[in-house]
Short mmCIF file of C-alpha atoms in Angstrom, two decimals:
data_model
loop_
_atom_site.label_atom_id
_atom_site.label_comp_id
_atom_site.label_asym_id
_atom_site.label_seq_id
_atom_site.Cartn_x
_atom_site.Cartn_y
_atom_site.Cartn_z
CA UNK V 1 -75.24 -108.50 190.59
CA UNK V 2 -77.67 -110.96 192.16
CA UNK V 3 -76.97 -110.95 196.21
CA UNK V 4 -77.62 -114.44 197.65
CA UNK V 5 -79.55 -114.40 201.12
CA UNK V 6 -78.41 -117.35 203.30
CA UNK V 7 -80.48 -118.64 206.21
CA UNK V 8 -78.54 -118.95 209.27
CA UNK V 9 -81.90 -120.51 211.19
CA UNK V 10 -79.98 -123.72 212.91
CA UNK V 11 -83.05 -125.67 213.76
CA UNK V 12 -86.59 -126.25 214.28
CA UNK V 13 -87.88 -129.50 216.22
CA UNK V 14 -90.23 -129.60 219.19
CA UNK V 15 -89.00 -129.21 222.52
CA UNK V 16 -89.98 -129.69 226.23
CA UNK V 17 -90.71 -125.99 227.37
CA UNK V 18 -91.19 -127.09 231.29
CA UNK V 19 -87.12 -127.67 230.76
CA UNK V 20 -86.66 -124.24 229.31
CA UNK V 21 -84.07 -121.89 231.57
CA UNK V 22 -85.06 -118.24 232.36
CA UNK V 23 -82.80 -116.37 230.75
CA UNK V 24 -84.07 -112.29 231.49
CA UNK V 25 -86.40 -112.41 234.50
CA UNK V 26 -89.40 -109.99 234.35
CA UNK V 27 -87.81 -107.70 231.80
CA UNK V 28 -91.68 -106.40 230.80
CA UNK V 29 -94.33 -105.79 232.34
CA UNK V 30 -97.80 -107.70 230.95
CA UNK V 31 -101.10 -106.59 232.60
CA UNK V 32 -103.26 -108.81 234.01
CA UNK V 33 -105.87 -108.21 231.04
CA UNK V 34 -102.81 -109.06 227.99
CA UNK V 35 -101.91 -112.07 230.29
CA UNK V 36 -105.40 -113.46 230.32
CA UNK V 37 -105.79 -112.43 226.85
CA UNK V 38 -102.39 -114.79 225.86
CA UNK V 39 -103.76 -117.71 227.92
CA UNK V 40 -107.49 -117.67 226.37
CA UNK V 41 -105.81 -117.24 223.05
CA UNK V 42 -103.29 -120.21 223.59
CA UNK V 43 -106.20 -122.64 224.60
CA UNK V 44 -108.48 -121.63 221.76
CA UNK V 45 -105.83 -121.09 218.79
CA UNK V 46 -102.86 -123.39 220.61
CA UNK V 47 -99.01 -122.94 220.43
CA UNK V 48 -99.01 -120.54 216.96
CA UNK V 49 -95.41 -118.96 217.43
CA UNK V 50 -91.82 -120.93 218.56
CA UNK V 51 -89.35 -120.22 221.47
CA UNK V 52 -86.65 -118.64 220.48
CA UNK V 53 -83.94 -120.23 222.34
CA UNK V 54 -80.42 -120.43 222.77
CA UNK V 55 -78.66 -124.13 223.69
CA UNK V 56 -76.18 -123.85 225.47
CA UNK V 57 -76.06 -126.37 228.26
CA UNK V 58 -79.00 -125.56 228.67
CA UNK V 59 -82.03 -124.45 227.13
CA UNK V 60 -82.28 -120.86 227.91
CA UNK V 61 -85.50 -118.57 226.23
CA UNK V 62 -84.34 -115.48 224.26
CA UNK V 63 -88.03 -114.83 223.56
CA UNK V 64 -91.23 -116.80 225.23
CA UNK V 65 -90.96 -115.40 228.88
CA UNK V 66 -95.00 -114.48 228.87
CA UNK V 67 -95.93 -117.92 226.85
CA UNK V 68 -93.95 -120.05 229.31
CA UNK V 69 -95.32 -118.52 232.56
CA UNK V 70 -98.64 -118.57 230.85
CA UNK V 71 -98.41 -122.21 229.65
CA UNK V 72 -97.36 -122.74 233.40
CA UNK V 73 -100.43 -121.15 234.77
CA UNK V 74 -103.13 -123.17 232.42
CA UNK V 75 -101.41 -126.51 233.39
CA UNK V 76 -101.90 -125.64 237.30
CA UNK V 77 -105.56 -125.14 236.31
#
């Protein structure tokens, strides 16, 4: 019997992360060597993996804390 695998992915599209709601706070901790690490890497490679998100309202991140506050810090520079 052949088991069918469905894909319960609702959507991809491109969104406006400066809107995007903190959903955990500082759950982990990222040292100041991986954070400078994820902001070199962002600016040389650019945006490679999504927000997960969950709408409801608003736009709350499941999984993107370090990438937001990191795209955050770049734009102030």
């Amino acid at each position: 019997m052949e088991t069918k695998i469905q894909s319960k992915i609702l959507k991809t599209e491109q969104i406006d992360w400066k809107k995007l709601e903190w959903l955990q706070g500082n759950l982990k901790e990222l040292s100041k060597e991986s954070f400078n690490k994820l902001k070199t890497s962002i600016v040389k490679n650019g945006f490679l993996m999504p927000f997960h998100v969950w709408e409801n309202g608003k736009t709350w991140i499941l999984d993107g804390h370090h990438r937001k506050r990191a795209l955050e810090e770049l734009q102030k520079d």
